[in-house]
Amino acid sequence: MTINEKVFGKDAAGREIFLHTVSNGIMEISVMNYGATLVSVRTLDRNGDTGEITLGLDSLNDYMGDHPFLGSSVGRFANRIARGSFTLDGKTHTLAKNNGPNHLHGGMVGYNKVTWKHEEAETNDSLGLRYTYLSPDGEEGYPGNLAVSILFRLTKTNELIIEYEAETDKPTPVNLTNHAYWNLKGPGKSDIYDHFLTLYADSYLPVDDNLIPTGKIAPVAGTPLDFRMEKAIGRDISAAGGYDHCFVIRGRDSDLKTAAKVFEPDTGRTMTVQATQPGIQFYSGNFLNGLAGRNSGVYKKHGGFCLETEAFPDAVNQPSFPSAILMP
């Protein structure tokens, strides 16, 4: 396995941003320390041709501008927190509101917009990068100094493993995930309608008009959200109004369990997602609107999908949901 480093540019403070590409000869990933971002994943198709399978941008300036979290590591709390506030140990904390009345993906300057420290990480069967960031007490309204570590590893058996660790000095909400957009046929080439998706979930979290969970857990049976058996993403997407839902993964929360599987018949590519989190957000790129992507590609509505493994959205305000509070 090999790793290649190059300078991708400089952030607003003049610090160098490094792009690292890790390859095992069949598959390669590129990650950078701005936003601990997964910039690229390239792998073979059934004909032995290598191709890109994630949506991305050409330059660091593009990533530093506005974009829909392409490949971003998001936190301190991924997904939405209702009304941008929560009460913990009798104290109400007010967060940045950056999604209408709500807080989304860490706020105005979430983890996707900071520069992380980095070091190479190697094991007997993998090679990758570890990114670390100290999120200070009060950042975006969150309590506690939070030391965060995100490890990206590519294995010899074509696994991309992302491991998250965090340590705090005060009780605080933590929900870390990666926001990669996937298109197994190739980004900018087609929509995702003919990708076949299986979700290992019998239930989901209904939401209100602001995409905040109602607190209920509902069965997927008899709804357009039923992916328990393999189904083309496009089959019921109109009936669903597009997908942007958190599904409850089968199995115990702390166990590594299969959450999703995607098959693209033209290329023969298959992706399996495993996670230890209780939920997985399936998002069908509803708000992609002609974004200019890498290599002159254009990312249109439903041109990519996300499978974000996560704690339940708004868990800090929903006592019936599994706790997303990290204790010192």
XYZ file of C-alpha atoms in Angstrom:
328
model
C 0.000 0.000 0.000
C 1.134 3.544 -0.715
C 0.423 7.061 0.496
C 1.084 10.260 -1.431
C 1.083 13.774 0.019
C 0.695 17.079 -1.767
C -0.057 20.632 -0.715
C -3.644 21.434 -1.726
C -3.457 25.130 -0.804
C -3.598 27.364 2.253
C -6.497 28.165 4.565
C -7.586 31.695 5.515
C -4.955 31.779 8.271
C -2.166 30.835 5.861
C -1.768 27.256 7.103
C -0.926 24.630 4.519
C -3.659 22.152 3.663
C -2.445 18.701 2.702
C -4.179 16.241 0.417
C -3.215 12.616 1.077
C -4.018 9.806 -1.352
C -3.895 6.245 -0.059
C -3.932 3.326 -2.516
C -4.001 -0.454 -2.222
C -3.698 -1.075 -5.970
C -7.432 -1.608 -6.480
C -8.991 1.247 -4.570
C -7.769 4.676 -3.495
C -9.034 7.380 -1.182
C -8.020 11.029 -0.929
C -8.515 12.991 2.289
C -7.475 16.455 3.433
C -7.036 18.167 6.774
C -9.379 21.063 5.955
C -12.669 19.824 7.375
C -11.195 16.309 7.746
C -12.725 15.898 4.304
C -13.075 12.755 2.214
C -12.232 14.331 -1.142
C -12.267 11.280 -3.405
C -12.865 7.537 -3.581
C -11.844 5.715 -6.748
C -12.300 2.024 -7.418
C -12.637 -0.554 -10.176
C -15.802 -1.448 -12.050
C -16.646 -4.893 -13.427
C -14.503 -4.218 -16.500
C -11.433 -3.385 -14.443
C -11.658 0.353 -15.181
C -10.964 2.750 -12.309
C -13.504 5.482 -11.678
C -14.579 8.093 -9.166
C -17.613 7.271 -6.977
C -17.936 10.376 -4.758
C -19.046 13.917 -5.504
C -16.254 16.436 -4.974
C -14.743 19.790 -5.898
C -11.618 20.835 -7.788
C -9.862 23.208 -5.405
C -9.406 24.130 -1.773
C -11.072 27.492 -2.470
C -14.143 25.591 -3.639
C -14.204 23.582 -0.405
C -13.734 26.732 1.682
C -16.778 28.273 -0.003
C -20.405 27.255 0.308
C -21.172 23.669 -0.658
C -23.539 20.983 0.664
C -20.971 19.263 2.953
C -19.346 17.263 0.140
C -17.252 14.627 1.936
C -17.207 16.718 5.098
C -16.722 15.499 8.632
C -19.557 17.179 10.504
C -19.999 17.979 14.191
C -20.111 18.716 17.065
C -23.625 17.449 16.363
C -24.524 16.110 12.929
C -28.065 16.591 11.617
C -30.592 18.916 13.214
C -31.259 20.268 16.703
C -34.704 21.860 17.008
C -34.800 25.615 17.559
C -31.034 25.620 18.024
C -31.212 24.969 21.731
C -31.200 22.243 24.367
C -31.216 21.976 28.150
C -28.562 19.955 29.946
C -28.234 19.654 33.730
C -30.733 22.466 34.169
C -28.925 24.940 31.892
C -30.226 25.974 28.472
C -27.611 26.202 25.722
C -28.270 28.314 22.634
C -26.604 27.233 19.388
C -26.149 28.852 16.003
C -29.267 28.661 13.827
C -28.112 27.894 10.296
C -31.049 25.886 8.919
C -34.131 28.053 9.242
C -35.075 27.989 12.941
C -32.805 25.012 13.601
C -29.168 24.099 14.118
C -27.613 21.847 11.449
C -24.308 19.928 11.262
C -22.489 21.901 13.940
C -23.530 25.445 13.083
C -22.061 28.335 11.135
C -18.481 27.121 11.575
C -18.748 23.396 12.109
C -15.954 20.854 11.944
C -16.179 20.946 8.139
C -14.780 24.497 8.177
C -11.774 24.108 10.479
C -8.204 22.953 9.853
C -7.278 19.741 11.635
C -3.898 18.453 12.740
C -2.925 15.239 10.986
C -0.574 12.276 11.087
C -0.185 9.101 9.093
C -1.573 5.920 10.643
C -0.521 2.414 9.602
C -1.467 -1.095 10.744
C -0.624 -4.536 9.376
C -3.556 -4.416 6.953
C -4.352 -0.712 6.512
C -2.944 2.736 5.852
C -4.532 6.097 6.457
C -4.660 9.448 8.240
C -5.655 10.495 11.732
C -7.082 13.983 12.138
C -7.368 15.721 15.509
C -9.075 18.934 16.595
C -9.702 20.585 19.953
C -13.148 22.138 19.890
C -13.121 24.825 22.619
C -15.735 25.275 25.310
C -18.491 27.503 23.923
C -17.702 26.921 20.236
C -20.965 27.380 18.311
C -22.678 27.390 21.749
C -21.663 23.888 22.871
C -20.415 23.273 26.418
C -17.060 21.669 27.170
C -13.670 21.397 25.544
C -13.970 18.467 23.164
C -10.892 16.678 21.845
C -11.915 14.955 18.602
C -10.045 12.321 16.581
C -11.145 10.978 13.193
C -9.195 8.135 11.610
C -9.598 7.294 7.918
C -8.156 3.877 6.989
C -8.039 2.018 3.690
C -7.506 -1.712 4.113
C -5.974 -4.300 1.806
C -9.472 -5.794 1.360
C -11.047 -2.572 -0.011
C -12.646 -1.314 3.187
C -12.822 2.380 3.999
C -12.983 2.525 7.789
C -13.762 5.786 9.604
C -13.292 5.726 13.367
C -14.390 8.576 15.609
C -13.210 9.289 19.147
C -13.980 12.212 21.432
C -13.190 13.221 25.000
C -14.790 16.081 26.909
C -14.331 17.906 30.210
C -18.055 18.733 30.537
C -21.212 16.834 29.560
C -21.918 17.746 25.930
C -23.848 16.499 22.889
C -21.676 14.634 20.377
C -22.769 13.196 17.043
C -19.995 12.773 14.471
C -20.425 11.514 10.933
C -19.135 11.867 7.381
C -21.265 13.538 4.717
C -19.907 11.930 1.539
C -22.187 11.896 -1.509
C -21.979 8.709 -3.557
C -22.767 7.821 -7.126
C -21.423 4.372 -7.996
C -21.908 4.989 -11.711
C -19.753 8.116 -11.523
C -20.506 11.631 -10.250
C -22.007 14.013 -12.765
C -22.794 11.206 -15.200
C -26.307 10.281 -14.106
C -28.877 10.395 -11.353
C -29.062 7.706 -8.661
C -32.478 6.301 -9.573
C -31.152 2.971 -10.836
C -28.987 2.277 -7.793
C -30.478 -0.602 -5.810
C -30.574 0.079 -2.073
C -31.156 -2.187 0.902
C -31.572 -0.636 4.355
C -31.351 -2.977 7.333
C -34.013 -1.027 9.165
C -37.595 -1.887 10.078
C -38.483 1.613 11.275
C -37.669 5.279 10.778
C -38.124 8.645 12.490
C -41.065 10.678 11.128
C -40.313 14.408 10.918
C -42.236 17.679 10.877
C -42.125 20.329 8.165
C -38.699 21.496 9.402
C -37.286 17.950 9.237
C -37.235 17.653 13.039
C -38.211 14.218 14.430
C -41.646 14.134 16.028
C -40.397 11.750 18.711
C -42.196 8.755 17.252
C -40.583 5.673 15.740
C -42.695 4.360 12.866
C -42.562 1.155 10.797
C -41.369 1.430 7.203
C -43.789 -1.312 6.108
C -46.364 -0.045 3.632
C -44.527 3.240 3.010
C -42.194 4.516 0.232
C -39.438 4.284 2.863
C -39.428 0.487 2.878
C -35.998 -0.657 1.685
C -35.901 -3.883 3.674
C -35.743 -5.712 0.364
C -33.468 -4.413 -2.382
C -35.233 -1.652 -4.311
C -34.265 0.909 -6.939
C -33.903 4.317 -5.278
C -35.954 5.930 -8.030
C -38.949 3.594 -7.734
C -40.756 5.444 -4.941
C -38.729 8.636 -4.717
C -41.558 10.827 -6.008
C -44.042 9.319 -3.594
C -41.594 9.946 -0.759
C -40.976 13.526 -1.853
C -37.285 12.676 -1.947
C -35.475 10.921 0.867
C -34.000 12.720 3.870
C -34.865 10.383 6.731
C -33.151 8.735 9.656
C -33.652 4.977 9.716
C -33.308 2.859 12.851
C -30.635 0.235 12.221
C -31.437 -3.278 13.403
C -29.320 -4.530 16.295
C -27.851 -3.210 19.505
C -26.528 0.344 19.330
C -22.955 -0.456 20.353
C -22.491 -3.418 17.985
C -20.946 -3.131 14.533
C -23.880 -4.045 12.307
C -24.781 -3.872 8.639
C -26.819 -0.754 7.983
C -27.065 -0.508 4.188
C -26.057 -2.047 0.897
C -26.045 -0.404 -2.539
C -25.639 -2.077 -5.940
C -25.214 -0.279 -9.262
C -25.888 -2.706 -12.152
C -24.115 -0.864 -14.995
C -20.716 -0.817 -13.296
C -21.245 -3.837 -11.067
C -20.070 -1.839 -8.054
C -21.440 -2.735 -4.619
C -21.022 -0.779 -1.383
C -21.866 -2.124 2.073
C -22.129 0.186 5.091
C -21.605 -1.002 8.659
C -21.923 1.113 11.789
C -22.092 1.101 15.572
C -24.546 4.005 15.691
C -28.316 3.563 16.146
C -29.331 5.468 13.017
C -28.473 6.048 9.381
C -29.634 9.114 7.468
C -30.469 8.287 3.871
C -30.423 11.504 1.846
C -31.083 11.434 -1.892
C -29.472 14.749 -2.841
C -32.783 16.596 -2.968
C -31.139 20.013 -2.799
C -28.364 19.482 -5.326
C -29.212 22.110 -7.918
C -26.607 22.190 -10.643
C -23.567 22.575 -8.394
C -20.320 22.799 -10.364
C -18.268 19.769 -9.359
C -14.809 18.422 -10.090
C -13.576 18.040 -13.657
C -16.364 20.280 -15.011
C -19.012 17.903 -13.669
C -22.447 19.203 -12.726
C -24.245 17.760 -9.715
C -27.971 17.939 -10.302
C -30.883 17.043 -8.049
C -30.673 13.352 -7.073
C -27.183 13.137 -8.557
C -25.744 11.599 -5.397
C -26.852 9.974 -2.170
C -25.616 10.094 1.419
C -25.687 7.349 4.034
C -24.753 9.147 7.248
C -24.389 6.857 10.271
C -25.402 8.838 13.326
C -27.114 9.309 16.639
C -30.764 10.242 16.206
C -31.396 13.840 15.079
C -32.483 16.187 17.892
C -31.679 13.465 20.436
C -30.786 16.199 22.937
C -34.441 17.293 22.996
C -36.041 13.851 22.687
C -35.869 11.932 25.988
C -37.206 8.747 24.362
C -34.233 8.590 21.939
C -30.875 6.971 22.798
C -28.721 9.536 24.592
C -26.191 11.500 22.539
C -24.580 13.119 25.584
C -20.883 12.417 26.115
C -19.782 12.519 29.752
C -16.290 13.496 30.933
